[in-house]
Amino acid sequence: MIQGTMKLLFGSKYERDRKKMLPAVNKINALEPQMQALSDESLQGKTAEFKTRVKNGEKLEKILPEAFAVVRETAVRTMQMRHYDVQLMGGISLNDGKIAEMKTGEGKTLTSTLAIYLNALVGKGTHIVTVNDYLATRDAQWMKPIYAFLGLTVGSIESNMDHEERKEAYNADVTYGTNNEFGFDYLRDNMVEHIEYKVQRDHYFAIVDEVDSILIDEARTPLIISGPAEENSDVYVRVNRIIPNLKDKDDFEIDEKAKNVLLTEIGVHKCEKLLGVDNLYNPANVDLVHNVHQSLKAHNLFQRDVDYVVQGGEVIIVDEFTGRMMEGRRYSDGLHQALEAKEKVEIRSENQTLATITFQNYFRMYDKLSGMTGTADTEAEEFKKIYKLDVVVLPTNKPLARKDNPDRVYRTLSEKFKAIADDIKKRNIKGQPVLLGTVSIENSELLSKELKQRGVIHSVLNAKFHENEAQIVKNAGQKGSVTIATNMAGRGTDIVLGEGVLEAGGLCIIGSERHESRRIDNQLRGRSGRQGDPGESTFYLSLEDDLMRIFMSDKMGPIMQKLGMEEGEAIEHKMVSKAIERAQKRVEGHNFDIRKHLLEYDDVMNKQRTYIYSIRNSVLADENIHEIMQEFMDDLVDYGVKLYLPNSNVSSWKTEELLTWLTGSFDIDLNKSPTDVTNMSINEVEEEIRSHLFVKYNAKREDLGDRVFTLLEKMVVLQVMDQKWKDHLHNMDQLKEGIWTMGYAEKNPLVEYRFQSFQLFEEMVFIIKEEATEFLFRAQVDGDLEEMIPEEYQEVGQAIHEEHGSYAVGNSLAQTAGDSIAIAPAKSSGISEAASKTAGGGSKRKKSRRR
């Protein structure tokens, strides 16, 4: 009630947002005649003028009206395109670090040029993040005339680029690329052994296109760079053989809401008998339990031609949001191997994590972050809480003329499919183009069959047939065109209406099923009604749809029975649509909790990652490497003295152990010292040890010469740090897998995870310091180290940047050497869906997206 009163008095939030931007829009419009009067040379000269003003400390907000007016006039001269006032509002929102919600066809790509140009004046580079390589290349080339006219350089990052091409693209004023490429380049940059092989610059300003797809849908899939781990693939085949002998409800239970499969007591005993083990839950069988659960998921939760396809002897994941095949990506934690065993194709080995980061933590590194999409308002709360991003809903340039019909609900899938096909045929006869959205490849093929039976010519766009995607989408607005598309989310191509289509009613959108997210449904709807065009949308549902069956059938079924509905009849009422929307909101809330939980776990890792990478970058940049080593030695002395000389009582001192540690680790023999340590105070012992360490350190430095010694220090620290960080990531993975058991001890798993991970991290940091110092003191240099090192750096750089090593993108995503990626399934859920996925007894293990 209070909110309603506030809205009545002050207007809605979005009305207030627009009102705040009007003064700046008016200033830009007032400058238009002045800009039109400038010659090309004078207009181009504005860039140098603006850069000077920025360098002299002038704020971007003060320059904004004039800079936007310059970009608008440049767009008119170079591309015959003029920014509308609503696009100016969009540019202001982006510069303010907000999300601009602009409907499909309102010109988001052109809108972005305003904020891109303004922020590029700072000279730190601006990043435009897209959902695929095609859009990154297309948008970069499309908008390049504007940037080139104004003296800015443009680059785009593509997956097949080598190191030099990537570096050149990142050094441009404006850089387009995908979220995966930006994220993986960041991880790779923190694995190189020479600063010249880093490709990225600062993380200053980013605009994320289709921001909801990247920061929401992809947020459950951390980026992972991984290497092959040793394992026996026979166990997957062995386990796969027994799964057909297990019966649903007797031996295992499927929780569709949580998307999990759990063994019953009867199932456990049956597995023990079939596998020939006495106790399945013996600690020695923990991996076997995990494999059983993953195989149960593979058989009962993952459907061929829905979640994945099999092509060329490979299991290829299908993106649930876009319907695209995710070639090279693999489910991690053994799930992909379980699917390969199920489909009887070659089983490839699992990977070990070498570097990882979530999209949430990657994009939060930017000084200023903003985004664009046609559908962000439903996730406004999550954008605010996770990314501190406000959503600004902008009006359309022309009034929306699309008619959105209530949902039509049928009893069975077959009734629904027949009704859809009949509806499409009627529209096809009158020449109205139809875009039919499906949520799976299987459904797109079933509906295609129904249309063929009715003689309706149509195109199918799904993960199996996507080669001609751009052309198919381009033709979807032509008279009489019928297009079946699996999840149109993020396609990035406007559907322009052909001749005679306006009279036929514009583009008709038919949804064959409701998605779990209202936003994905809105994206499909948004394909129709661009720029004031007429259009229509209707969603067809049945009680056998996943969303209805899991969340709604217990309510809808009795209603349909009471109404005495006959076969083929449908319920069509706003009440039904509202009930479905409530179910979607519940699922969205659940998915938000999963993403939030993933972030809570990764925030722990992020602090550790930031510390390690900061030291690593200092070493790479030759910043105070000697001071870093001296700090290492100081810390080692503190640790050793506290460990072996715990207090001032000499009788409690472990003097022999201390001397043995010093001799074994650093080749320092205090027995040869003229002073007996037992006659010293603890502070004097510390100073004595420190003195010996620094004498040895300086002697080594003098012996090798400063340049060679510095190279040796860098090499040693980087190699030890990288190895120990890799081991630490493995230990953290193991910790996540088992932390769920803390719940049984009535402990908070997240709190316990933070505590134990801190202990692991402290231990790792000490080992890095100890081993780096020991290695440095004992290292023998054969030959000319100065001549050797650059060549080895070059080999490392090529291995990382050209072959792409082993990378992963995750929902349990993992990518193996060459070109394979791993994704953890978006199929599991709950606390651990973010952190761990089932290892038995309902445990869950981490999802990852490996490349």
Coordinates of C-alpha atoms in Angstrom, one line a residue, residues 162-589:
D162 CA 46.7 -16.6 -31.8
H163 CA 48.6 -14.7 -29.1
E164 CA 49.6 -11.7 -31.2
E165 CA 46.2 -11.2 -32.7
R166 CA 44.6 -11.3 -29.3
K167 CA 47.1 -8.8 -27.9
E168 CA 46.5 -6.4 -30.8
A169 CA 42.7 -6.7 -30.3
Y170 CA 43.0 -5.9 -26.5
N171 CA 45.2 -2.9 -27.2
A172 CA 42.5 -1.4 -29.4
D173 CA 40.4 1.5 -28.0
V174 CA 37.3 -0.7 -28.4
T175 CA 37.3 -4.5 -28.1
Y176 CA 34.4 -6.8 -28.9
G177 CA 34.4 -10.5 -27.7
T178 CA 32.5 -13.2 -25.9
N179 CA 32.2 -13.6 -22.2
N180 CA 34.1 -16.9 -22.4
E181 CA 37.0 -15.5 -24.4
F182 CA 37.4 -12.5 -22.0
G183 CA 37.3 -14.8 -19.0
F184 CA 39.6 -17.4 -20.3
D185 CA 42.1 -14.8 -21.5
Y186 CA 42.2 -13.5 -17.9
L187 CA 42.9 -17.0 -16.5
R188 CA 45.5 -17.6 -19.2
D189 CA 47.2 -14.3 -18.5
N190 CA 47.7 -15.5 -14.9
M191 CA 49.4 -18.7 -16.1
V192 CA 52.1 -17.2 -18.4
E193 CA 55.8 -17.1 -17.3
H194 CA 56.7 -13.8 -19.1
I195 CA 54.8 -10.5 -18.9
E196 CA 55.0 -10.1 -22.7
Y197 CA 52.6 -13.1 -23.1
K198 CA 49.8 -11.4 -21.2
V199 CA 47.2 -10.1 -23.7
Q200 CA 44.7 -8.2 -21.5
R201 CA 45.0 -4.6 -20.2
D202 CA 43.0 -3.0 -17.4
H203 CA 39.5 -4.1 -16.6
Y204 CA 38.2 -0.6 -16.9
F205 CA 34.8 -0.4 -18.6
A206 CA 32.6 -3.2 -20.0
I207 CA 29.2 -3.3 -21.7
V208 CA 27.6 -6.7 -21.5
D209 CA 25.2 -7.3 -24.4
E210 CA 22.4 -9.8 -23.6
V211 CA 23.4 -9.1 -20.0
D212 CA 20.8 -11.4 -18.5
S213 CA 22.0 -14.3 -20.6
I214 CA 25.6 -13.8 -19.6
L215 CA 25.3 -12.7 -15.9
I216 CA 22.3 -14.7 -15.0
D217 CA 21.9 -17.8 -17.2
E218 CA 25.7 -18.5 -17.4
A219 CA 26.4 -17.6 -13.8
R220 CA 26.1 -21.2 -12.7
T221 CA 28.9 -22.2 -15.0
P222 CA 32.4 -21.1 -13.8
L223 CA 35.2 -20.9 -16.2
I224 CA 37.9 -23.5 -15.7
I225 CA 41.2 -24.2 -17.3
S226 CA 42.1 -27.8 -16.7
G227 CA 44.6 -30.5 -17.5
P228 CA 44.2 -34.2 -17.8
A229 CA 44.0 -36.2 -14.6
E230 CA 44.8 -39.9 -14.2
E231 CA 41.8 -42.2 -14.1
N232 CA 40.5 -45.5 -15.2
S233 CA 37.6 -45.2 -17.7
D234 CA 36.6 -48.9 -17.2
V235 CA 34.7 -47.9 -14.0
Y236 CA 32.2 -45.9 -16.1
V237 CA 31.5 -48.9 -18.3
R238 CA 31.3 -51.2 -15.3
V239 CA 28.8 -48.9 -13.5
N240 CA 26.8 -48.2 -16.7
R241 CA 26.1 -52.0 -17.1
I242 CA 24.2 -52.2 -13.8
I243 CA 22.0 -49.1 -14.2
P244 CA 19.3 -50.9 -16.3
N245 CA 18.9 -53.4 -13.4
L246 CA 17.8 -50.6 -11.0
K247 CA 14.2 -49.7 -10.9
D248 CA 12.7 -46.2 -10.3
K249 CA 11.0 -45.8 -6.9
D250 CA 12.3 -49.2 -5.7
D251 CA 16.1 -48.7 -6.0
F252 CA 16.3 -45.0 -6.5
E253 CA 14.1 -41.9 -6.3
I254 CA 14.1 -39.0 -8.8
D255 CA 13.6 -35.5 -7.4
E256 CA 12.6 -33.5 -10.4
K257 CA 12.3 -30.2 -8.6
A258 CA 15.8 -30.5 -7.2
K259 CA 16.9 -32.4 -10.3
N260 CA 18.7 -35.1 -8.4
V261 CA 18.6 -38.9 -8.1
L262 CA 19.1 -40.7 -4.8
L263 CA 19.7 -44.4 -4.1
T264 CA 17.3 -46.1 -1.6
E265 CA 18.5 -48.6 1.0
I266 CA 17.2 -51.4 -1.3
G267 CA 19.1 -49.8 -4.2
V268 CA 22.3 -49.6 -2.2
H269 CA 22.2 -53.4 -1.4
K270 CA 21.4 -54.2 -5.0
C271 CA 24.4 -52.1 -6.2
E272 CA 26.7 -53.8 -3.8
K273 CA 25.6 -57.2 -5.1
L274 CA 25.8 -56.2 -8.8
L275 CA 29.2 -54.5 -8.3
G276 CA 30.6 -57.2 -6.1
V277 CA 31.5 -55.0 -3.1
D278 CA 30.8 -55.6 0.6
N279 CA 30.0 -52.0 1.6
L280 CA 29.3 -49.4 -1.0
Y281 CA 29.8 -46.6 1.5
N282 CA 33.2 -47.8 2.6
P283 CA 35.6 -44.8 2.3
A284 CA 37.6 -46.7 -0.2
N285 CA 34.5 -46.8 -2.5
V286 CA 33.7 -43.0 -2.4
D287 CA 34.5 -42.7 -6.1
L288 CA 32.4 -45.7 -7.0
V289 CA 29.4 -44.2 -5.2
H290 CA 29.9 -41.0 -7.0
N291 CA 30.0 -42.8 -10.4
V292 CA 26.8 -44.7 -9.6
H293 CA 25.0 -41.4 -8.8
Q294 CA 26.4 -39.7 -12.0
S295 CA 25.3 -42.7 -14.1
L296 CA 21.8 -42.6 -12.6
K297 CA 21.6 -39.0 -13.5
A298 CA 22.9 -39.6 -17.0
H299 CA 20.1 -42.2 -17.5
N300 CA 17.2 -40.5 -15.8
L301 CA 17.7 -36.7 -15.9
F302 CA 19.6 -36.2 -19.1
Q303 CA 17.8 -36.8 -22.4
R304 CA 19.3 -37.3 -25.8
D305 CA 18.3 -34.5 -28.2
V306 CA 17.2 -32.4 -25.3
D307 CA 20.2 -31.9 -23.1
Y308 CA 22.8 -33.3 -25.5
V309 CA 23.1 -34.8 -29.0
V310 CA 25.4 -37.5 -30.3
Q311 CA 27.3 -36.6 -33.4
G312 CA 30.5 -38.1 -34.9
G313 CA 30.9 -40.5 -31.9
E314 CA 30.8 -37.7 -29.4
V315 CA 28.3 -36.5 -26.8
I316 CA 27.8 -32.8 -27.4
I317 CA 26.1 -30.6 -24.9
V318 CA 23.1 -28.5 -25.9
D319 CA 22.8 -25.1 -24.3
E320 CA 19.4 -25.1 -22.5
F321 CA 19.0 -21.3 -23.0
T322 CA 20.0 -20.9 -26.6
G323 CA 19.5 -24.4 -28.1
R324 CA 23.0 -24.2 -29.5
M325 CA 25.5 -27.1 -29.5
M326 CA 28.4 -26.4 -27.2
E327 CA 31.1 -28.2 -29.1
G328 CA 34.3 -28.8 -27.1
R329 CA 32.6 -28.4 -23.7
R330 CA 32.2 -31.3 -21.4
Y331 CA 30.2 -31.9 -18.2
S332 CA 32.7 -32.3 -15.3
D333 CA 32.8 -34.6 -12.2
G334 CA 32.4 -37.7 -14.3
L335 CA 29.0 -36.9 -15.7
H336 CA 30.1 -36.5 -19.3
Q337 CA 31.9 -39.9 -19.0
A338 CA 28.7 -41.4 -17.7
L339 CA 26.8 -40.1 -20.7
E340 CA 29.5 -41.4 -23.0
A341 CA 29.2 -44.8 -21.4
K342 CA 25.4 -44.6 -21.7
E343 CA 25.6 -43.8 -25.4
K344 CA 28.4 -46.3 -26.0
V345 CA 30.9 -43.9 -27.5
E346 CA 34.6 -43.4 -26.6
I347 CA 35.0 -42.4 -23.0
R348 CA 37.5 -39.5 -22.6
S349 CA 39.4 -38.8 -19.4
E350 CA 38.4 -36.3 -16.7
N351 CA 40.4 -33.1 -16.1
Q352 CA 42.1 -31.5 -13.1
T353 CA 41.5 -27.8 -12.4
L354 CA 44.4 -25.5 -13.1
A355 CA 42.6 -22.1 -12.9
T356 CA 39.0 -21.1 -12.3
I357 CA 36.8 -18.1 -11.8
T358 CA 33.0 -17.5 -11.9
F359 CA 31.5 -15.0 -14.3
Q360 CA 30.2 -13.1 -11.2
N361 CA 33.7 -12.5 -9.9
Y362 CA 35.3 -11.9 -13.3
F363 CA 32.9 -9.1 -14.3
R364 CA 32.9 -7.5 -10.8
M365 CA 36.6 -6.8 -11.5
Y366 CA 35.7 -4.0 -13.9
D367 CA 35.9 -0.4 -12.5
K368 CA 32.6 0.3 -14.3
L369 CA 30.1 -2.4 -15.6
S370 CA 26.9 -1.9 -17.6
G371 CA 24.6 -4.0 -19.7
M372 CA 21.9 -4.1 -22.4
T373 CA 19.1 -6.6 -23.0
G374 CA 15.4 -6.7 -23.9
T375 CA 14.5 -8.6 -20.7
A376 CA 16.2 -7.7 -17.4
D377 CA 13.4 -6.4 -15.2
T378 CA 12.4 -9.8 -13.9
E379 CA 15.9 -10.3 -12.5
A380 CA 16.4 -6.7 -11.3
E381 CA 16.8 -7.9 -7.7
E382 CA 19.6 -10.3 -8.6
F383 CA 21.4 -7.7 -10.7
K384 CA 21.3 -5.3 -7.7
K385 CA 22.3 -7.8 -5.0
I386 CA 25.1 -9.6 -6.9
Y387 CA 26.5 -6.9 -9.3
K388 CA 25.2 -3.6 -7.8
L389 CA 23.6 -2.9 -11.1
D390 CA 20.4 -0.9 -11.4
V391 CA 17.9 -1.8 -14.2
V392 CA 16.5 1.1 -16.3
V393 CA 13.5 0.2 -18.4
L394 CA 13.4 2.4 -21.5
P395 CA 10.3 3.2 -23.5
T396 CA 10.1 2.0 -27.2
N397 CA 10.7 4.6 -29.9
K398 CA 7.2 3.7 -31.3
P399 CA 4.3 2.3 -29.3
L400 CA 4.2 -1.5 -29.0
A401 CA 1.5 -2.9 -31.2
R402 CA 2.0 -6.6 -30.5
K403 CA -1.0 -8.6 -29.1
D404 CA -0.1 -11.0 -26.3
N405 CA -2.8 -13.7 -26.0
P406 CA -3.5 -15.7 -22.8
D407 CA -1.9 -19.2 -22.6
R408 CA -3.8 -22.1 -24.1
V409 CA -3.6 -25.2 -21.8
Y410 CA -4.4 -28.8 -23.1
R411 CA -4.4 -32.1 -21.3
T412 CA -1.8 -34.0 -23.3
L413 CA 1.3 -33.2 -25.4
S414 CA -0.2 -34.8 -28.5
E415 CA -3.4 -32.6 -28.2
K416 CA -1.2 -29.5 -27.8
F417 CA 1.1 -30.4 -30.8
K418 CA -1.9 -31.0 -33.1
A419 CA -3.5 -27.6 -32.0
I420 CA -0.2 -25.8 -32.7
A421 CA 0.1 -27.4 -36.1
D422 CA -3.5 -26.5 -37.0
D423 CA -3.1 -22.9 -35.9
I424 CA 0.1 -22.5 -37.9
K425 CA -1.5 -23.9 -41.0
K426 CA -4.4 -21.4 -40.8
R427 CA -1.9 -18.5 -40.4
N428 CA 0.3 -19.9 -43.2
I429 CA -2.7 -19.9 -45.6
K430 CA -3.3 -16.2 -45.1
G431 CA 0.4 -15.4 -45.5
Q432 CA 1.2 -14.5 -41.9
P433 CA 4.8 -15.5 -40.9
V434 CA 5.1 -17.7 -37.8
L435 CA 8.1 -18.2 -35.5
L436 CA 7.5 -21.4 -33.4
G437 CA 9.7 -21.6 -30.3
T438 CA 10.5 -24.9 -28.6
V439 CA 12.5 -25.8 -25.5
S440 CA 14.1 -29.0 -26.9
I441 CA 15.4 -30.5 -30.2
E442 CA 13.1 -33.4 -29.6
N443 CA 10.0 -31.2 -29.6
S444 CA 11.1 -29.2 -32.6
E445 CA 11.4 -32.4 -34.6
L446 CA 8.0 -33.7 -33.4
L447 CA 6.3 -30.4 -34.4
S448 CA 8.2 -30.4 -37.7
K449 CA 6.6 -33.8 -38.3
E450 CA 3.1 -32.5 -37.6
L451 CA 3.6 -29.6 -40.0
K452 CA 4.9 -31.9 -42.7
Q453 CA 1.7 -34.0 -42.4
R454 CA -0.3 -30.8 -43.1
G455 CA 1.9 -29.8 -46.0
V456 CA 3.3 -26.7 -44.4
I457 CA 6.7 -25.8 -45.7
H458 CA 9.0 -24.7 -42.9
S459 CA 12.6 -24.2 -41.7
V460 CA 14.0 -25.8 -38.6
L461 CA 16.6 -24.0 -36.5
N462 CA 18.1 -26.1 -33.6
A463 CA 21.4 -27.5 -32.4
K464 CA 21.5 -30.0 -35.2
F465 CA 20.8 -27.6 -38.0
H466 CA 22.3 -24.3 -37.2
E467 CA 24.7 -23.7 -40.0
N468 CA 22.4 -21.4 -41.9
E469 CA 21.1 -19.7 -38.8
A470 CA 21.5 -16.1 -39.8
Q471 CA 19.8 -16.6 -43.1
I472 CA 17.0 -18.6 -41.6
V473 CA 16.3 -15.9 -38.9
K474 CA 16.5 -13.2 -41.6
N475 CA 13.8 -14.9 -43.7
A476 CA 11.6 -15.6 -40.7
G477 CA 9.6 -12.4 -41.3
Q478 CA 8.8 -13.0 -44.9
K479 CA 5.2 -13.6 -46.1
G480 CA 4.1 -17.2 -45.4
S481 CA 7.4 -18.1 -43.7
V482 CA 7.2 -20.7 -40.9
T483 CA 10.3 -21.1 -38.7
I484 CA 10.8 -23.6 -35.8
A485 CA 13.6 -22.4 -33.5
T486 CA 14.9 -24.0 -30.3
N487 CA 15.2 -21.3 -27.7
M488 CA 15.6 -18.0 -29.5
A489 CA 17.4 -16.5 -26.5
G490 CA 20.4 -14.4 -27.5
R491 CA 20.3 -15.1 -31.2
G492 CA 21.1 -11.4 -31.8
T493 CA 19.4 -11.0 -35.2
D494 CA 16.4 -8.8 -35.8
I495 CA 13.5 -10.3 -37.8
V496 CA 12.5 -7.7 -40.4
L497 CA 9.1 -8.1 -41.9
G498 CA 8.8 -8.6 -45.6
E499 CA 6.4 -7.1 -48.1
G500 CA 2.7 -7.8 -47.4
V501 CA 3.3 -9.0 -43.9
L502 CA 1.9 -6.0 -42.1
E503 CA -1.5 -6.6 -43.7
A504 CA -1.4 -10.3 -42.7
G505 CA -1.0 -9.3 -39.0
G506 CA 2.8 -9.1 -38.6
L507 CA 5.0 -11.8 -37.2
C508 CA 3.2 -14.4 -35.0
I509 CA 5.1 -15.9 -32.1
I510 CA 4.0 -19.3 -30.9
G511 CA 5.6 -20.8 -27.8
S512 CA 5.2 -24.6 -27.6
E513 CA 6.0 -24.6 -23.9
R514 CA 6.7 -22.3 -21.0
H515 CA 10.4 -22.0 -20.0
E516 CA 11.4 -22.1 -16.3
S517 CA 12.3 -18.4 -16.6
R518 CA 9.8 -15.8 -17.6
R519 CA 12.6 -13.9 -19.1
I520 CA 13.3 -16.5 -21.8
D521 CA 9.6 -16.5 -22.7
N522 CA 9.7 -12.7 -23.0
Q523 CA 12.8 -13.0 -25.2
L524 CA 10.8 -15.2 -27.6
R525 CA 7.8 -12.8 -27.5
G526 CA 10.1 -9.9 -28.1
R527 CA 11.0 -11.2 -31.6
S528 CA 7.6 -9.8 -32.7
G529 CA 6.4 -6.2 -32.7
R530 CA 9.8 -4.4 -33.3
Q531 CA 9.7 -0.7 -34.0
G532 CA 5.9 -0.5 -33.7
D533 CA 5.2 -3.3 -36.2
P534 CA 2.0 -5.3 -35.6
G535 CA 2.4 -8.8 -34.2
E536 CA 0.9 -11.5 -32.0
S537 CA 2.1 -14.1 -29.4
T538 CA 0.5 -17.2 -27.9
F539 CA 1.9 -19.9 -25.6
Y540 CA 0.5 -23.5 -25.9
L541 CA 0.9 -25.7 -22.8
S542 CA -0.2 -29.1 -21.7
L543 CA -0.4 -30.9 -18.3
E544 CA 2.5 -33.1 -19.6
D545 CA 4.9 -30.2 -20.0
D546 CA 7.8 -30.4 -17.5
L547 CA 6.9 -27.1 -15.8
M548 CA 3.2 -28.0 -15.6
R549 CA 3.8 -31.6 -14.5
I550 CA 6.2 -30.7 -11.7
F551 CA 4.6 -27.5 -10.4
M552 CA 1.1 -27.2 -11.7
S553 CA -0.6 -30.5 -12.7
D554 CA -2.0 -31.1 -9.1
K555 CA -4.0 -27.9 -9.4
M556 CA -4.9 -27.8 -13.1
G557 CA -5.8 -31.4 -13.5
P558 CA -8.9 -31.3 -11.2
I559 CA -10.0 -28.0 -12.8
M560 CA -10.0 -29.5 -16.3
Q561 CA -11.9 -32.6 -15.0
K562 CA -14.6 -30.6 -13.3
L563 CA -15.1 -28.6 -16.5
G564 CA -15.6 -31.9 -18.3
M565 CA -13.3 -30.9 -21.1
E566 CA -13.2 -33.1 -24.1
E567 CA -10.1 -34.1 -26.1
G568 CA -8.6 -31.2 -28.0
E569 CA -10.3 -28.5 -25.9
A570 CA -8.1 -25.9 -24.2
I571 CA -8.4 -23.7 -21.1
E572 CA -7.6 -20.1 -22.0
H573 CA -7.8 -17.6 -19.2
K574 CA -5.6 -15.0 -17.6
M575 CA -6.0 -16.8 -14.3
V576 CA -4.1 -19.7 -15.8
S577 CA -1.4 -17.5 -17.1
K578 CA -1.0 -15.9 -13.7
A579 CA -0.8 -19.2 -11.9
I580 CA 2.0 -20.3 -14.4
E581 CA 3.8 -17.1 -13.8
R582 CA 3.8 -17.8 -10.0
A583 CA 5.3 -21.2 -10.7
Q584 CA 8.0 -19.6 -12.8
K585 CA 8.8 -17.1 -10.1
R586 CA 9.3 -20.0 -7.6
V587 CA 11.7 -21.7 -10.0
E588 CA 13.5 -18.3 -10.7
G589 CA 13.9 -17.8 -6.9

